[in-house]
């Protein structure tokens, strides 16, 4: 058994068709069929079966497929690590981020680039716990900045900072005239909130529950900037992280605090425990942690 056979097998499973898999693998269909027959003979188990619904995995095939995907991923990741070891002082640092990342990252990257001028920085927005874990496992990013509390033995997740949530309303909204705004006040308003699967949504809904208030959700969005645009048009109110909202307000909107102790989130830096990280990546991680320690001291 070798990696080539595993690639053949996993491609067939994913395509559910020998002919299409053969095209992707650039081999003839008879050669592919023979390779799978040889594989099944080697393991002494039937892995695939044909029926009226097409190709399906047997019980043994399901286990074999899961293990094959894991082995291929680890092999591909090893190749990435070996290539990165060659790129001393150069190469790419890939970072997963949340939207508010853009408000503080430029402040620290300038010093980093002085010491690593040839490093290419690649940032991609990754939201939701499942996508965060998947991007790390697939080596799509070296580390990620996330507001997701990651509970995974293979991932190291360290807190960077805590921040409050603030209310963004239209400047002419009646709430802007109140000295204090409560969740009971917000329950009467049209709420703009992140869609299901986003940690920000979970944090906000938990706060409503803690305050015995029921939200009136009228708009569900994926990007915070969309929420800000809706508020600017007077179509509702939204609750956003403090780091984001300070740069998102316009002359037509107002930022207000909410009278509650339930609205706060933690932002983490997460990376795979056993992944090789180049000196450049380690240095950047170190500078990010140092930045927030410095920032906390100077805000005190």
Tab-separated table of C-alpha atoms in Angstrom:
chain	number	residue	atom	x	y	z
A	1	UNK	CA	0.000	0.000	0.000
A	2	UNK	CA	1.317	3.476	-0.852
A	3	UNK	CA	0.204	7.108	-0.952
A	4	UNK	CA	-0.648	6.871	-4.640
A	5	UNK	CA	-3.241	4.193	-3.899
A	6	UNK	CA	-4.704	6.285	-1.096
A	7	UNK	CA	-5.057	9.258	-3.453
A	8	UNK	CA	-6.756	7.071	-6.033
A	9	UNK	CA	-9.180	5.702	-3.462
A	10	UNK	CA	-10.075	9.063	-1.855
A	11	UNK	CA	-10.586	10.703	-5.255
A	12	UNK	CA	-13.029	7.978	-6.310
A	13	UNK	CA	-14.945	8.385	-3.055
A	14	UNK	CA	-15.123	12.156	-3.461
A	15	UNK	CA	-16.174	12.018	-7.117
A	16	UNK	CA	-18.399	8.920	-6.703
A	17	UNK	CA	-17.457	8.022	-10.248
A	18	UNK	CA	-14.517	6.065	-11.674
A	19	UNK	CA	-14.544	7.920	-14.986
A	20	UNK	CA	-14.472	11.400	-13.431
A	21	UNK	CA	-11.838	10.345	-10.877
A	22	UNK	CA	-9.648	8.947	-13.664
A	23	UNK	CA	-9.765	12.300	-15.481
A	24	UNK	CA	-8.745	14.174	-12.346
A	25	UNK	CA	-5.919	11.710	-11.659
A	26	UNK	CA	-4.797	11.704	-15.326
A	27	UNK	CA	-4.897	7.926	-15.689
A	28	UNK	CA	-7.108	5.551	-17.649
A	29	UNK	CA	-10.268	4.209	-16.064
A	30	UNK	CA	-9.139	0.541	-16.404
A	31	UNK	CA	-5.859	1.400	-14.652
A	32	UNK	CA	-7.771	3.074	-11.834
A	33	UNK	CA	-10.140	0.128	-11.467
A	34	UNK	CA	-7.194	-2.284	-11.325
A	35	UNK	CA	-5.456	-0.130	-8.700
A	36	UNK	CA	-8.531	-0.247	-6.437
A	37	UNK	CA	-8.933	-3.988	-6.926
A	38	UNK	CA	-5.268	-4.422	-5.963
A	39	UNK	CA	-5.774	-2.217	-2.898
A	40	UNK	CA	-8.782	-4.227	-1.737
A	41	UNK	CA	-6.792	-7.422	-2.229
A	42	UNK	CA	-3.939	-6.066	-0.126
A	43	UNK	CA	-6.197	-5.142	2.787
A	44	UNK	CA	-8.356	-8.261	2.313
A	45	UNK	CA	-11.538	-6.170	2.559
A	46	UNK	CA	-14.112	-4.781	0.158
A	47	UNK	CA	-13.943	-0.992	0.373
A	48	UNK	CA	-16.394	0.043	-2.364
A	49	UNK	CA	-19.589	-1.466	-3.673
A	50	UNK	CA	-21.765	-0.652	-6.652
A	51	UNK	CA	-25.562	-0.576	-6.404
A	52	UNK	CA	-28.473	1.201	-8.066
A	53	UNK	CA	-27.458	4.448	-6.338
A	54	UNK	CA	-23.925	4.260	-7.696
A	55	UNK	CA	-20.720	3.856	-5.698
A	56	UNK	CA	-20.937	3.538	-1.926
A	57	UNK	CA	-18.457	2.875	0.844
A	58	UNK	CA	-18.675	-0.333	2.806
A	59	UNK	CA	-18.320	-0.160	6.574
A	60	UNK	CA	-14.613	-0.974	6.202
A	61	UNK	CA	-14.393	1.557	3.375
A	62	UNK	CA	-15.720	4.356	5.583
A	63	UNK	CA	-12.993	3.725	8.169
A	64	UNK	CA	-10.344	3.358	5.466
A	65	UNK	CA	-11.446	6.621	3.807
A	66	UNK	CA	-11.310	8.600	7.062
A	67	UNK	CA	-7.835	7.281	7.883
A	68	UNK	CA	-6.648	7.855	4.297
A	69	UNK	CA	-7.729	11.492	4.330
A	70	UNK	CA	-5.892	11.999	7.622
A	71	UNK	CA	-2.702	10.344	6.335
A	72	UNK	CA	-2.718	12.349	3.098
A	73	UNK	CA	-3.284	15.571	4.998
A	74	UNK	CA	-0.377	14.832	7.333
A	75	UNK	CA	1.880	13.951	4.425
A	76	UNK	CA	0.987	17.150	2.560
A	77	UNK	CA	1.486	19.167	5.751
A	78	UNK	CA	4.918	17.600	6.228
A	79	UNK	CA	5.872	18.714	2.720
A	80	UNK	CA	4.776	22.251	3.575
A	81	UNK	CA	6.873	22.218	6.742
A	82	UNK	CA	9.966	21.007	4.879
A	83	UNK	CA	9.591	23.766	2.292
A	84	UNK	CA	9.148	26.371	5.024
A	85	UNK	CA	12.351	25.226	6.711
A	86	UNK	CA	14.209	26.266	3.562
A	87	UNK	CA	12.759	29.776	3.635
A	88	UNK	CA	14.860	31.295	6.403
A	89	UNK	CA	14.010	34.989	6.591
A	90	UNK	CA	11.685	34.789	3.592
A	91	UNK	CA	8.555	32.942	2.530
A	92	UNK	CA	4.977	33.589	3.622
A	93	UNK	CA	3.257	33.997	6.973
A	94	UNK	CA	-0.424	33.077	6.629
A	95	UNK	CA	-2.791	34.436	9.263
A	96	UNK	CA	-6.474	33.779	9.904
A	97	UNK	CA	-8.365	36.754	11.268
A	98	UNK	CA	-11.603	38.266	12.484
A	99	UNK	CA	-12.859	41.611	11.152
A	100	UNK	CA	-11.562	43.739	14.048
A	101	UNK	CA	-8.032	42.411	13.370
A	102	UNK	CA	-7.523	45.153	10.785
A	103	UNK	CA	-7.751	47.881	13.403
A	104	UNK	CA	-4.706	46.837	15.436
A	105	UNK	CA	-2.562	44.622	13.199
A	106	UNK	CA	-1.079	47.456	11.079
A	107	UNK	CA	0.223	49.072	14.269
A	108	UNK	CA	2.596	46.188	14.988
A	109	UNK	CA	3.445	44.838	11.539
A	110	UNK	CA	5.697	47.807	10.662
A	111	UNK	CA	8.323	46.855	13.282
A	112	UNK	CA	8.131	43.203	12.282
A	113	UNK	CA	8.833	44.050	8.641
A	114	UNK	CA	11.993	45.925	9.653
A	115	UNK	CA	13.534	42.628	10.801
A	116	UNK	CA	11.849	40.470	8.154
A	117	UNK	CA	11.581	42.647	5.033
A	118	UNK	CA	11.275	39.684	2.655
A	119	UNK	CA	8.391	37.997	4.453
A	120	UNK	CA	5.111	38.021	2.560
A	121	UNK	CA	2.085	38.469	4.862
A	122	UNK	CA	-1.094	36.711	3.796
A	123	UNK	CA	-4.268	37.422	5.785
A	124	UNK	CA	-7.591	35.667	5.268
A	125	UNK	CA	-10.781	36.195	7.207
A	126	UNK	CA	-11.854	32.979	8.966
A	127	UNK	CA	-15.012	33.063	11.048
A	128	UNK	CA	-16.676	30.261	12.988
A	129	UNK	CA	-15.077	27.539	15.121
A	130	UNK	CA	-15.342	24.803	12.492
A	131	UNK	CA	-13.588	26.915	9.858
A	132	UNK	CA	-10.897	27.997	12.324
A	133	UNK	CA	-10.036	24.396	13.232
A	134	UNK	CA	-10.178	23.238	9.611
A	135	UNK	CA	-7.887	26.033	8.374
A	136	UNK	CA	-5.297	25.189	11.024
A	137	UNK	CA	-5.466	21.437	10.385
A	138	UNK	CA	-5.105	21.934	6.641
A	139	UNK	CA	-2.132	24.283	7.105
A	140	UNK	CA	-4.033	27.034	5.312
A	141	UNK	CA	-2.794	29.398	8.041
A	142	UNK	CA	0.100	29.346	10.505
A	143	UNK	CA	-2.055	30.810	13.251
A	144	UNK	CA	-5.370	32.566	13.594
A	145	UNK	CA	-6.800	35.444	15.590
A	146	UNK	CA	-10.255	34.403	16.727
A	147	UNK	CA	-12.991	35.166	19.213
A	148	UNK	CA	-13.842	31.461	19.319
A	149	UNK	CA	-12.911	29.585	22.526
A	150	UNK	CA	-11.258	26.574	20.850
A	151	UNK	CA	-11.501	23.317	22.788
A	152	UNK	CA	-9.209	20.994	20.872
A	153	UNK	CA	-6.266	18.995	22.232
A	154	UNK	CA	-4.231	19.605	19.078
A	155	UNK	CA	-4.617	23.394	19.192
A	156	UNK	CA	-2.963	25.880	21.531
A	157	UNK	CA	-5.272	28.835	22.173
A	158	UNK	CA	-4.030	31.735	24.284
A	159	UNK	CA	-6.048	34.855	25.214
A	160	UNK	CA	-4.813	38.175	23.815
A	161	UNK	CA	-7.304	40.671	25.185
A	162	UNK	CA	-10.826	41.187	26.484
A	163	UNK	CA	-13.137	43.823	25.101
A	164	UNK	CA	-16.665	45.036	25.644
A	165	UNK	CA	-19.487	45.177	23.141
A	166	UNK	CA	-21.020	48.561	22.357
A	167	UNK	CA	-24.289	49.671	20.812
A	168	UNK	CA	-24.387	51.386	17.418
A	169	UNK	CA	-27.558	53.363	16.677
A	170	UNK	CA	-28.676	56.065	14.268
A	171	UNK	CA	-27.974	59.510	15.733
A	172	UNK	CA	-31.681	60.377	15.604
A	173	UNK	CA	-32.800	57.179	17.346
A	174	UNK	CA	-34.804	57.845	20.509
A	175	UNK	CA	-32.341	55.664	22.452
A	176	UNK	CA	-29.679	58.309	21.874
A	177	UNK	CA	-31.619	60.644	24.170
A	178	UNK	CA	-31.538	58.239	27.105
A	179	UNK	CA	-28.884	58.530	29.799
A	180	UNK	CA	-28.773	54.769	30.279
A	181	UNK	CA	-29.691	51.999	27.811
A	182	UNK	CA	-30.720	48.544	29.025
A	183	UNK	CA	-31.453	45.245	27.296
A	184	UNK	CA	-35.142	45.851	27.968
A	185	UNK	CA	-34.808	48.993	25.842
A	186	UNK	CA	-33.074	47.003	23.102
A	187	UNK	CA	-35.785	44.343	23.074
A	188	UNK	CA	-38.124	46.984	21.622
A	189	UNK	CA	-35.796	47.768	18.718
A	190	UNK	CA	-35.095	46.010	15.394
A	191	UNK	CA	-31.849	44.146	16.008
A	192	UNK	CA	-29.167	43.529	13.366
A	193	UNK	CA	-27.032	40.528	14.313
A	194	UNK	CA	-24.559	38.015	12.862
A	195	UNK	CA	-25.933	34.835	11.323
A	196	UNK	CA	-25.933	31.475	13.110
A	197	UNK	CA	-22.445	30.011	13.594
A	198	UNK	CA	-20.693	33.237	14.570
A	199	UNK	CA	-19.373	33.633	18.106
A	200	UNK	CA	-20.407	37.293	18.220
A	201	UNK	CA	-24.032	36.235	17.767
A	202	UNK	CA	-23.740	33.647	20.566
A	203	UNK	CA	-22.206	36.231	22.919
A	204	UNK	CA	-24.961	38.768	22.258
A	205	UNK	CA	-27.835	36.288	22.563
A	206	UNK	CA	-26.355	34.987	25.829
A	207	UNK	CA	-26.312	38.538	27.156
A	208	UNK	CA	-29.988	39.012	26.230
A	209	UNK	CA	-30.796	35.769	28.060
A	210	UNK	CA	-28.770	36.800	31.124
A	211	UNK	CA	-30.694	40.084	31.224
A	212	UNK	CA	-34.086	38.335	30.804
A	213	UNK	CA	-34.780	40.135	27.532
A	214	UNK	CA	-35.943	38.753	24.183
A	215	UNK	CA	-34.246	40.188	21.085
A	216	UNK	CA	-36.279	41.329	18.087
A	217	UNK	CA	-33.982	40.033	15.322
A	218	UNK	CA	-34.901	41.638	12.019
A	219	UNK	CA	-31.653	41.346	10.038
A	220	UNK	CA	-29.004	38.606	10.051
A	221	UNK	CA	-25.690	39.442	8.398
A	222	UNK	CA	-22.252	37.865	7.891
A	223	UNK	CA	-20.083	40.974	7.911
A	224	UNK	CA	-20.084	43.677	10.566
A	225	UNK	CA	-19.732	46.427	7.970
A	226	UNK	CA	-23.122	45.398	6.572
A	227	UNK	CA	-24.652	45.909	10.024
A	228	UNK	CA	-23.132	49.396	10.201
A	229	UNK	CA	-24.591	50.319	6.802
A	230	UNK	CA	-28.074	49.236	7.898
A	231	UNK	CA	-27.809	51.278	11.097
A	232	UNK	CA	-26.680	54.330	9.123
A	233	UNK	CA	-29.902	54.087	7.104
A	234	UNK	CA	-31.953	53.984	10.318
A	235	UNK	CA	-33.062	50.380	9.765
A	236	UNK	CA	-32.202	49.037	13.217
A	237	UNK	CA	-29.559	48.841	15.930
A	238	UNK	CA	-26.556	46.571	16.267
A	239	UNK	CA	-24.093	45.489	18.950
A	240	UNK	CA	-20.433	45.346	17.948
A	241	UNK	CA	-17.013	44.736	19.536
A	242	UNK	CA	-15.486	47.906	20.944
A	243	UNK	CA	-12.332	47.627	18.793
A	244	UNK	CA	-14.452	47.561	15.648
A	245	UNK	CA	-17.164	50.036	16.484
A	246	UNK	CA	-14.812	52.948	17.236
A	247	UNK	CA	-13.684	52.993	13.626
A	248	UNK	CA	-17.073	52.156	12.147
A	249	UNK	CA	-19.146	55.089	13.399
A	250	UNK	CA	-20.130	57.862	10.983
A	251	UNK	CA	-21.711	61.308	11.357
A	252	UNK	CA	-25.132	59.642	11.086
A	253	UNK	CA	-24.551	57.092	13.846
A	254	UNK	CA	-23.840	57.161	17.559
A	255	UNK	CA	-21.974	54.786	19.862
A	256	UNK	CA	-23.555	54.090	23.222
A	257	UNK	CA	-22.723	51.858	26.156
A	258	UNK	CA	-25.241	49.269	27.342
A	259	UNK	CA	-26.032	49.038	31.029
A	260	UNK	CA	-24.945	45.415	31.522
A	261	UNK	CA	-22.014	43.360	32.763
A	262	UNK	CA	-22.796	40.521	30.365
A	263	UNK	CA	-21.358	41.984	27.177
A	264	UNK	CA	-17.704	41.119	26.859
A	265	UNK	CA	-15.626	38.839	24.672
A	266	UNK	CA	-12.131	37.365	24.664
A	267	UNK	CA	-9.953	37.351	21.547
A	268	UNK	CA	-7.450	34.481	21.200
A	269	UNK	CA	-4.394	33.552	19.172
A	270	UNK	CA	-4.566	29.883	18.154
A	271	UNK	CA	-2.114	27.542	16.412
A	272	UNK	CA	-1.478	23.820	16.026
A	273	UNK	CA	0.494	22.379	18.922
A	274	UNK	CA	2.739	20.085	16.863
A	275	UNK	CA	3.186	22.180	13.726
A	276	UNK	CA	6.639	23.457	12.836
A	277	UNK	CA	6.598	27.258	12.917
A	278	UNK	CA	9.461	29.146	11.304
A	279	UNK	CA	11.494	31.700	13.278
A	280	UNK	CA	9.614	34.484	11.457
A	281	UNK	CA	6.209	33.096	12.466
A	282	UNK	CA	7.351	32.591	16.065
A	283	UNK	CA	8.659	36.152	16.169
A	284	UNK	CA	5.374	37.558	14.885
A	285	UNK	CA	3.391	35.549	17.446
A	286	UNK	CA	5.705	36.857	20.162
A	287	UNK	CA	5.264	40.460	18.992
A	288	UNK	CA	1.466	40.120	18.943
A	289	UNK	CA	1.460	38.908	22.561
A	290	UNK	CA	3.884	41.672	23.560
A	291	UNK	CA	1.762	44.294	21.816
A	292	UNK	CA	-1.282	43.533	23.933
A	293	UNK	CA	0.687	43.357	27.189
A	294	UNK	CA	2.084	46.785	26.340
A	295	UNK	CA	-1.307	48.039	25.280
A	296	UNK	CA	-2.910	46.968	28.577
A	297	UNK	CA	-0.179	48.637	30.636
A	298	UNK	CA	-0.497	51.907	28.752
A	299	UNK	CA	-4.287	51.950	28.973
A	300	UNK	CA	-4.203	51.528	32.738
